[in-house]
Coordinates of C-alpha atoms in Angstrom, one line a residue:
F27 CA 99.9 -57.4 -5.6
Y28 CA 96.5 -57.9 -7.2
P29 CA 93.6 -56.0 -8.2
G30 CA 91.3 -54.2 -5.6
S31 CA 88.1 -54.9 -7.5
A32 CA 86.5 -58.4 -6.5
A33 CA 85.0 -58.6 -10.2
Q34 CA 88.4 -58.1 -11.9
L35 CA 90.3 -60.4 -9.0
R36 CA 87.9 -63.1 -9.8
V37 CA 88.4 -63.0 -13.6
D38 CA 92.0 -62.8 -13.3
V39 CA 92.5 -65.8 -11.0
D40 CA 90.2 -68.2 -12.9
R41 CA 92.1 -67.1 -15.9
M42 CA 95.3 -68.1 -14.6
L43 CA 93.8 -71.5 -13.0
D44 CA 92.0 -72.3 -16.2
D45 CA 95.3 -71.9 -18.4
A46 CA 97.5 -73.8 -15.7
E47 CA 98.0 -77.4 -16.8
D48 CA 96.6 -80.1 -14.4
F49 CA 98.9 -82.9 -13.5
G50 CA 95.8 -85.0 -12.3
I51 CA 97.0 -85.3 -8.6
G52 CA 94.5 -83.3 -6.9
D53 CA 93.0 -85.5 -4.5
R54 CA 96.5 -86.9 -3.4
V55 CA 98.1 -83.3 -2.7
V56 CA 99.2 -82.7 1.1
A57 CA 101.4 -79.7 0.4
L58 CA 102.2 -76.9 -2.0
V59 CA 105.1 -74.4 -2.8
A60 CA 103.6 -71.3 -4.1
P61 CA 105.3 -67.9 -5.0
H62 CA 104.2 -64.6 -3.4
A63 CA 105.2 -62.0 -5.7
G64 CA 102.5 -59.7 -7.5
Y65 CA 100.3 -61.7 -9.6
V66 CA 101.6 -59.9 -12.8
Y67 CA 104.9 -61.6 -12.1
S68 CA 104.3 -64.8 -10.2
G69 CA 100.5 -65.3 -10.5
V70 CA 101.0 -68.0 -13.6
T71 CA 103.4 -70.0 -11.4
A72 CA 101.3 -69.7 -8.3
A73 CA 98.3 -71.0 -10.4
L74 CA 100.3 -74.2 -11.4
A75 CA 100.2 -74.9 -7.7
Y76 CA 96.5 -74.2 -7.2
R77 CA 95.3 -75.8 -10.3
Q78 CA 96.2 -79.1 -8.9
V79 CA 93.7 -78.8 -6.1
R80 CA 90.9 -76.8 -7.7
G81 CA 87.6 -78.3 -6.8
C82 CA 89.2 -80.7 -4.2
T83 CA 87.9 -80.7 -0.6
Y84 CA 90.0 -79.9 2.5
D85 CA 89.0 -79.3 5.8
V86 CA 91.6 -76.5 6.6
V87 CA 94.4 -75.0 4.5
I88 CA 97.6 -74.0 6.8
V89 CA 99.3 -71.0 5.1
I90 CA 102.9 -70.9 6.1
A91 CA 104.8 -67.5 5.2
P92 CA 107.9 -65.7 6.0
S93 CA 107.9 -62.3 7.9
H94 CA 108.8 -59.4 5.7
R95 CA 107.9 -56.9 8.1
D96 CA 107.8 -57.5 12.0
M97 CA 110.1 -59.1 14.4
F98 CA 109.2 -61.8 16.9
P99 CA 110.4 -64.9 18.4
G100 CA 109.9 -68.4 16.9
V101 CA 106.4 -68.7 15.0
S102 CA 103.4 -66.0 14.9
I103 CA 99.9 -67.8 14.2
K104 CA 96.7 -65.6 14.0
P105 CA 94.3 -67.6 16.3
D106 CA 91.0 -66.3 15.2
G107 CA 89.0 -63.7 12.8
A108 CA 89.6 -63.6 9.5
Y109 CA 91.8 -62.4 6.4
A110 CA 89.9 -60.1 4.2
T111 CA 90.2 -59.8 0.5
P112 CA 88.1 -58.5 -2.4
L113 CA 86.7 -61.7 -2.9
G114 CA 85.3 -61.7 0.9
D115 CA 86.8 -63.1 4.3
A116 CA 88.7 -66.1 4.6
K117 CA 87.9 -67.5 8.1
I118 CA 90.5 -68.8 10.4
H119 CA 90.1 -72.3 11.8
R120 CA 90.1 -71.5 15.5
D121 CA 90.3 -75.1 16.8
V122 CA 93.2 -75.9 14.6
A123 CA 95.2 -72.7 15.3
K124 CA 94.4 -73.4 19.1
A125 CA 96.0 -76.9 18.9
I126 CA 99.0 -75.9 16.9
I127 CA 99.9 -73.4 19.3
E128 CA 99.3 -75.5 22.0
Q129 CA 101.5 -78.4 20.7
C130 CA 104.5 -76.4 19.3
P131 CA 106.6 -74.7 22.0
D132 CA 107.8 -72.2 19.3
A133 CA 104.3 -70.8 18.4
H134 CA 102.3 -68.1 20.0
A135 CA 99.0 -66.3 19.4
D136 CA 100.2 -62.9 17.7
E137 CA 99.0 -60.3 15.2
R138 CA 102.8 -59.5 14.7
G139 CA 103.8 -60.9 11.2
H140 CA 100.1 -60.6 9.8
R141 CA 99.8 -57.0 9.5
A142 CA 100.3 -56.1 5.9
E143 CA 101.9 -59.4 5.5
H144 CA 101.8 -59.9 1.6
A145 CA 103.3 -63.5 1.7
V146 CA 100.1 -64.7 3.3
E147 CA 97.6 -62.3 1.7
V148 CA 98.3 -63.2 -1.9
Q149 CA 97.8 -67.0 -1.4
I150 CA 94.0 -66.3 -0.2
P151 CA 92.4 -65.4 -3.3
F152 CA 94.0 -68.3 -5.1
I153 CA 92.4 -70.4 -2.2
Q154 CA 89.2 -68.7 -2.5
Q155 CA 88.9 -69.2 -6.0
A156 CA 90.1 -72.9 -6.2
L157 CA 88.9 -74.5 -2.8
G158 CA 86.0 -72.3 -2.0
D159 CA 85.3 -71.1 1.5
V160 CA 87.4 -73.6 3.5
P161 CA 89.1 -72.1 6.6
I162 CA 92.7 -71.3 7.1
V163 CA 95.2 -71.0 9.5
P164 CA 97.9 -68.3 9.0
I165 CA 101.4 -68.7 10.3
V166 CA 104.2 -66.5 10.0
M167 CA 107.9 -67.7 10.5
L168 CA 110.9 -65.9 11.5
D169 CA 113.2 -68.6 12.6
R170 CA 113.5 -71.2 10.3
S171 CA 116.1 -73.3 12.1
W172 CA 115.4 -77.2 11.5
G173 CA 114.2 -77.6 15.2
V174 CA 111.6 -75.0 14.9
C175 CA 110.6 -76.4 11.5
E176 CA 110.5 -80.0 12.5
R177 CA 108.4 -79.2 15.7
L178 CA 106.1 -76.9 13.8
A179 CA 105.4 -79.7 11.1
R180 CA 104.7 -82.2 13.9
A181 CA 102.3 -79.9 15.5
I182 CA 100.4 -79.3 12.3
H183 CA 100.3 -83.0 11.5
E184 CA 98.9 -83.8 15.0
A185 CA 96.5 -81.0 15.1
T186 CA 94.9 -82.1 11.9
A187 CA 95.1 -85.8 12.6
E188 CA 91.6 -86.3 12.1
L189 CA 91.1 -83.5 9.2
R190 CA 91.8 -83.6 5.3
A191 CA 94.5 -80.6 5.6
L192 CA 96.5 -78.8 3.0
V193 CA 99.8 -76.9 3.8
V194 CA 100.8 -74.1 1.4
A195 CA 104.3 -72.9 1.6
S196 CA 104.7 -69.2 0.6
S197 CA 108.1 -68.6 -1.0
D198 CA 109.9 -66.8 -3.7
L199 CA 113.5 -67.9 -4.7
Y200 CA 116.7 -66.1 -5.6
H201 CA 116.7 -62.5 -5.0
G202 CA 119.5 -60.6 -6.7
A203 CA 120.9 -58.9 -9.6
S204 CA 122.0 -61.7 -12.1
V205 CA 119.6 -63.6 -14.4
D206 CA 122.5 -66.2 -14.6
E207 CA 123.1 -66.5 -11.0
C208 CA 119.4 -66.7 -10.5
E209 CA 119.0 -69.6 -12.7
A210 CA 121.7 -71.5 -11.3
T211 CA 120.8 -71.0 -7.6
D212 CA 117.1 -71.8 -8.3
D213 CA 118.3 -75.1 -10.0
R214 CA 119.9 -75.9 -6.6
T215 CA 117.0 -74.9 -4.5
I216 CA 114.5 -76.3 -6.6
D217 CA 116.3 -79.7 -6.6
A218 CA 116.7 -79.6 -2.7
A219 CA 113.1 -78.7 -2.4
V220 CA 112.3 -81.9 -4.1
H221 CA 115.0 -84.5 -3.4
A222 CA 116.8 -83.4 0.0
D223 CA 115.4 -84.4 3.2
P224 CA 113.8 -81.4 5.5
R225 CA 116.8 -81.1 7.6
E226 CA 119.2 -81.1 4.7
F227 CA 117.3 -78.5 3.3
C228 CA 117.2 -76.2 6.0
E229 CA 121.1 -76.8 6.4
Q230 CA 121.4 -75.8 2.9
L231 CA 119.5 -72.4 3.8
E232 CA 121.9 -71.7 6.6
D233 CA 125.0 -71.8 4.2
D234 CA 123.3 -70.2 1.2
T235 CA 123.6 -73.2 -0.9
V236 CA 120.2 -72.6 -1.9
Q237 CA 118.0 -69.3 -1.6
A238 CA 114.2 -69.1 -0.5
C239 CA 113.0 -66.4 1.5
G240 CA 110.1 -68.9 2.5
G241 CA 112.7 -71.6 3.1
G242 CA 111.4 -72.4 6.7
P243 CA 107.8 -72.9 5.2
I244 CA 109.1 -75.3 2.5
A245 CA 111.0 -77.1 5.3
V246 CA 107.8 -77.6 7.1
A247 CA 105.8 -78.3 4.1
K248 CA 108.2 -81.2 3.2
A249 CA 108.2 -82.4 6.9
F250 CA 104.5 -82.3 6.9
A251 CA 104.2 -84.5 3.7
A252 CA 106.5 -86.9 5.2
L253 CA 104.6 -87.2 8.5
R254 CA 101.8 -87.8 6.5
G255 CA 103.3 -90.4 4.6
A256 CA 103.3 -88.5 1.1
T257 CA 106.4 -89.4 -0.7
D258 CA 106.0 -87.9 -4.3
A259 CA 107.4 -84.2 -4.7
R260 CA 107.3 -82.7 -8.4
V261 CA 108.0 -79.4 -9.8
L262 CA 105.0 -78.0 -11.5
G263 CA 106.8 -74.9 -12.7
R264 CA 109.4 -72.4 -12.7
T265 CA 110.5 -68.8 -14.0
N266 CA 111.6 -65.6 -13.0
S267 CA 110.9 -62.0 -12.9
A268 CA 113.2 -61.3 -15.6
E269 CA 111.5 -63.8 -17.8
V270 CA 108.1 -62.5 -17.0
S271 CA 108.9 -59.0 -17.7
G272 CA 111.6 -59.4 -20.7
S273 CA 113.9 -57.1 -18.8
F274 CA 117.1 -59.0 -18.0
T275 CA 119.0 -56.4 -16.2
G276 CA 118.5 -55.2 -12.7
Y277 CA 116.8 -56.9 -9.8
V278 CA 115.7 -60.5 -10.3
V279 CA 113.2 -62.7 -8.3
G280 CA 113.0 -66.8 -8.8
Y281 CA 109.7 -68.6 -8.5
T282 CA 108.8 -72.2 -8.4
A283 CA 105.5 -74.2 -7.8
I284 CA 105.9 -77.6 -6.2
A285 CA 103.4 -80.3 -4.9
Y286 CA 104.0 -82.9 -2.5
S287 CA 101.6 -85.8 -2.6
F288 CA 100.8 -89.7 -2.5
T289 CA 101.8 -92.1 -4.9
D290 CA 100.0 -95.3 -5.5
E291 CA 102.4 -97.1 -3.4
D292 CA 101.9 -94.5 -0.3
L293 CA 97.9 -95.0 -0.5
A294 CA 98.6 -98.8 -0.9
R295 CA 100.4 -98.6 2.4
A296 CA 97.9 -96.6 4.1
D297 CA 94.9 -99.0 3.0
S298 CA 97.0 -102.0 4.5
N299 CA 97.6 -100.0 7.5
E300 CA 101.2 -100.5 7.5
T301 CA 102.0 -96.9 8.2
P302 CA 99.1 -95.5 9.9
S303 CA 99.5 -91.7 11.3
S304 CA 101.6 -91.7 14.5
A305 CA 99.0 -88.9 15.5
T306 CA 95.8 -91.2 16.4
L307 CA 95.7 -89.9 20.1
T308 CA 93.5 -87.2 21.1
P309 CA 94.9 -84.7 23.9
E310 CA 92.9 -86.4 26.5
Q311 CA 94.2 -89.7 25.7
R312 CA 97.9 -88.1 25.7
A313 CA 97.1 -86.8 29.1
T314 CA 95.9 -90.2 30.4
I315 CA 98.9 -92.0 29.1
L316 CA 101.4 -89.3 30.5
S317 CA 99.8 -89.6 33.8
L318 CA 99.8 -93.3 33.6
A319 CA 103.7 -93.4 32.8
K320 CA 104.4 -91.2 35.6
C321 CA 102.3 -93.4 38.2
A322 CA 104.0 -96.2 36.9
V323 CA 107.4 -94.8 37.5
R324 CA 106.7 -93.7 41.1
A325 CA 105.0 -96.8 42.1
A326 CA 108.1 -98.8 40.6
V327 CA 110.7 -96.3 42.6
L328 CA 108.7 -96.6 45.9
E329 CA 107.8 -100.1 45.6
N330 CA 104.2 -99.3 45.6
E331 CA 101.5 -101.4 43.3
P332 CA 101.3 -100.5 39.7
P333 CA 98.6 -98.2 38.7
A334 CA 95.1 -99.7 37.4
L335 CA 94.8 -99.8 33.8
P336 CA 92.6 -97.0 32.1
T337 CA 89.0 -97.8 31.3
D338 CA 89.4 -96.2 27.7
P339 CA 89.1 -99.0 25.1
S340 CA 91.1 -97.1 22.5
L341 CA 94.2 -97.4 24.9
H342 CA 94.0 -101.6 25.0
G343 CA 94.9 -101.7 21.3
K344 CA 97.9 -104.1 20.4
D345 CA 99.1 -102.8 17.0
Q346 CA 101.3 -99.6 18.8
G347 CA 104.5 -99.8 20.5
A348 CA 105.8 -97.3 22.9
F349 CA 109.0 -96.0 24.6
V350 CA 109.0 -94.3 27.8
T351 CA 112.0 -91.7 28.5
L352 CA 113.0 -90.2 31.9
R353 CA 115.3 -87.0 31.8
T354 CA 116.6 -85.1 35.0
G355 CA 116.9 -81.3 35.2
G356 CA 113.2 -80.6 35.1
R357 CA 112.8 -79.6 31.4
R358 CA 111.5 -82.0 29.1
G359 CA 113.8 -82.5 26.1
A360 CA 116.6 -80.7 27.1
G361 CA 117.6 -82.4 30.5
M362 CA 120.3 -85.6 30.9
L363 CA 118.9 -88.8 30.0
R364 CA 118.0 -90.9 33.1
G365 CA 116.4 -93.9 31.6
C366 CA 114.8 -95.0 28.1
I367 CA 113.2 -98.5 27.6
G368 CA 110.5 -99.4 24.9
R369 CA 108.9 -102.0 22.9
M370 CA 108.4 -101.9 19.1
A371 CA 104.9 -102.0 17.4
P372 CA 103.1 -104.2 17.0
S373 CA 103.6 -104.9 20.8
G374 CA 101.2 -107.7 21.2
S375 CA 100.0 -106.1 24.3
P376 CA 97.3 -103.4 25.2
L377 CA 99.0 -100.3 24.8
A378 CA 98.4 -99.0 28.5
E379 CA 99.9 -102.1 29.8
V380 CA 103.0 -101.4 27.5
I381 CA 103.1 -97.8 29.1
I382 CA 103.2 -99.3 32.5
E383 CA 105.6 -101.9 31.5
M384 CA 108.3 -99.7 30.1
A385 CA 107.8 -96.9 32.4
R386 CA 108.9 -99.5 35.3
A387 CA 111.7 -100.7 33.2
A388 CA 112.9 -97.2 32.3
A389 CA 113.1 -96.4 36.0
L390 CA 114.7 -99.7 36.9
Q391 CA 116.0 -101.9 34.3
D392 CA 118.1 -99.6 32.0
S393 CA 121.3 -101.4 32.0
R394 CA 123.2 -97.8 31.6
F395 CA 121.9 -96.5 34.7
M396 CA 121.3 -97.5 38.5
P397 CA 117.8 -98.0 39.3
V398 CA 116.3 -94.5 40.0
E399 CA 116.2 -93.3 43.9
P400 CA 113.0 -92.0 45.6
P401 CA 114.7 -88.7 46.0
E402 CA 115.4 -88.4 42.4
L403 CA 111.5 -88.1 41.5
D404 CA 111.4 -84.5 42.3
D405 CA 114.0 -83.9 39.4
I406 CA 113.0 -86.6 36.8
T407 CA 110.4 -85.8 34.0
V408 CA 108.5 -88.2 31.6
E409 CA 108.2 -88.2 28.0
V410 CA 106.2 -90.8 26.2
S411 CA 106.7 -92.1 22.5
V412 CA 103.8 -94.0 21.0
L413 CA 105.0 -95.8 17.7
S414 CA 103.3 -96.7 14.4
P415 CA 104.3 -100.1 12.9
L416 CA 107.6 -100.6 11.2
R417 CA 107.8 -100.1 7.7
R418 CA 111.1 -101.7 5.8
V419 CA 112.4 -99.4 3.3
D420 CA 114.2 -100.3 0.0
S421 CA 116.6 -97.3 0.1
P422 CA 118.2 -95.2 2.8
D423 CA 117.2 -92.1 0.9
E424 CA 113.4 -93.0 2.4
V425 CA 114.7 -92.1 5.8
T426 CA 113.7 -88.6 6.8
P427 CA 115.7 -87.4 10.2
G428 CA 113.3 -85.8 12.6
V429 CA 110.3 -87.7 11.1
H430 CA 111.2 -91.1 11.2
G431 CA 112.6 -93.2 14.0
L432 CA 115.1 -96.1 12.8
L433 CA 115.5 -99.8 13.5
I434 CA 118.5 -101.4 11.8
S435 CA 119.1 -105.1 12.2
G436 CA 121.4 -107.8 11.0
Y437 CA 124.2 -110.1 12.0
G438 CA 122.2 -110.8 15.0
R439 CA 122.0 -107.3 16.2
R440 CA 119.7 -104.6 15.8
G441 CA 119.5 -101.1 17.3
V442 CA 116.8 -98.4 17.6
L443 CA 117.0 -94.5 17.7
L444 CA 113.8 -92.7 18.0
P445 CA 112.7 -89.6 15.8
Q446 CA 113.6 -87.2 18.3
V447 CA 117.1 -88.2 18.7
A448 CA 117.8 -87.0 15.2
T449 CA 116.4 -83.5 16.1
E450 CA 118.1 -83.4 19.6
Y451 CA 121.7 -84.2 18.2
G452 CA 121.3 -82.2 14.9
W453 CA 121.9 -85.3 12.8
G454 CA 121.3 -85.5 8.9
R455 CA 120.4 -88.8 7.3
E456 CA 123.8 -90.2 7.0
E457 CA 124.9 -89.4 10.7
F458 CA 121.2 -90.9 11.8
L459 CA 122.0 -94.0 10.0
N460 CA 125.6 -94.3 11.4
E461 CA 124.7 -93.9 14.9
T462 CA 121.6 -96.3 14.8
C463 CA 124.0 -98.8 13.4
V464 CA 126.6 -97.9 16.5
K465 CA 123.5 -98.5 18.7
A466 CA 123.3 -101.8 17.1
G467 CA 126.8 -102.8 17.7
L468 CA 127.4 -103.0 14.0
P469 CA 130.0 -101.1 12.1
R470 CA 129.0 -97.3 11.5
N471 CA 128.6 -97.7 7.5
A472 CA 127.0 -101.0 8.0
W473 CA 123.7 -99.7 6.4
R474 CA 125.6 -98.9 2.9
S475 CA 126.5 -102.8 2.7
G476 CA 123.0 -103.9 1.9
N477 CA 123.2 -106.7 4.0
V478 CA 121.4 -105.2 6.9
T479 CA 117.5 -104.3 7.1
I480 CA 116.5 -100.9 7.6
E481 CA 113.2 -100.1 8.8
V482 CA 111.4 -96.8 9.9
F483 CA 108.5 -95.7 12.1
T484 CA 106.7 -92.7 13.2
A485 CA 106.0 -91.6 17.0
D486 CA 103.6 -89.2 18.7
V487 CA 105.9 -88.0 21.4
F488 CA 104.6 -85.8 24.2
G489 CA 105.5 -85.1 27.9
D490 CA 105.5 -82.1 29.9
E491 CA 108.1 -80.3 32.3
I492 CA 106.4 -81.3 35.7
P493 CA 108.8 -83.6 37.6
I494 CA 107.0 -86.7 38.7
G495 CA 107.7 -86.0 42.5
R496 CA 105.9 -82.9 42.0
A497 CA 103.0 -83.8 40.2
D498 CA 99.3 -83.8 41.3
T499 CA 98.5 -87.4 42.3
A500 CA 95.1 -86.4 42.2
S501 CA 95.4 -85.8 38.5
E502 CA 97.5 -88.9 38.1
S503 CA 95.3 -91.5 39.5

């Protein structure tokens, strides 16, 4: 795949980086797509991706690749140690790897997927030469369903909330025997990688409308960029093995390089705090909020005094909204809905107060259900969604299911659906918009009329599978 000599490898990578076009977006890039064939075939295309970030400063690079050799469930993450290349060891960021594993239910620490996996390994010399000794987190995916991709993207986003992170999706495109078919299929795949929302991209992978061996990693990169608030996607280059070799008969593989980055408008929104990262809570703060919500539900149902407000001053801010969701069945996200009440941001009240009020309301005041009775507490789990401020969108195309929540208003009505609802029901963009209109009491296609307001928000969603009545009350006080 590349020279075994450190000197030759360094010369080859630097030459390809030097020759690659610089699009002037380096400091704005949050994710890349780069191919993973041998350097003689796809190295020039990969160099186009890494040229954009050459000399930039990142705290961690997340390399996501498909598995070509090993079978395993979900997502495999090498949690520590290093990847060795002739250029030296690329050390693994243990804290970030651990946080992703903890926050993504599909991820696990495993050596499987990392043994002689070229889709990870070929990226590392480019990272070393373009970015120096930045630590990495190598992730290998076998399952590329949208649910897994969405959960992994969110876990990466949350695990790197305080860090400058770059996601690299390692993927080739078409594999087959026809150059014409390669070009036509790669046209569709590249267009979807740039213009489709991440969920739609996954759906097109499943029905073979598009082809990419690293389609899951591409979907994760797209979803991560959306969570970061980066809306620009551009094709840096494309080719295929036939064009490179000059042999237009036999097996053909397609390659592309894509960058996902911030636009001027994205940066202006971030500077004005219109769409701050939803992942502003530490694990300790999430634990405090979840405990507070459980205590508030228990107190409301048992007619006790509400819990005291926590002393953490960061939970007293008034710019975040929150929803509290109750489910029966003892399994977070999979049980039957038992209540869900929330307040949009900015709430005007300290976040901790909003959590207590919404937890009580979800238990006793959701008009769709009878109030929760004490015996039910042993079967009810809690999920909390802490919301970013709303942002009005100019086009429905800006809505990304699984990443954005929706508020649609018009004609004196309004309806809200949280980001996780689209994931749970498997909705694409149009269905998500339709169902939010229905929630508002509007015609299903009212969003097409131009007479309603569409606003999006993101959410930091967390909970556990311990029912309220079985939780350790000492840990929740």
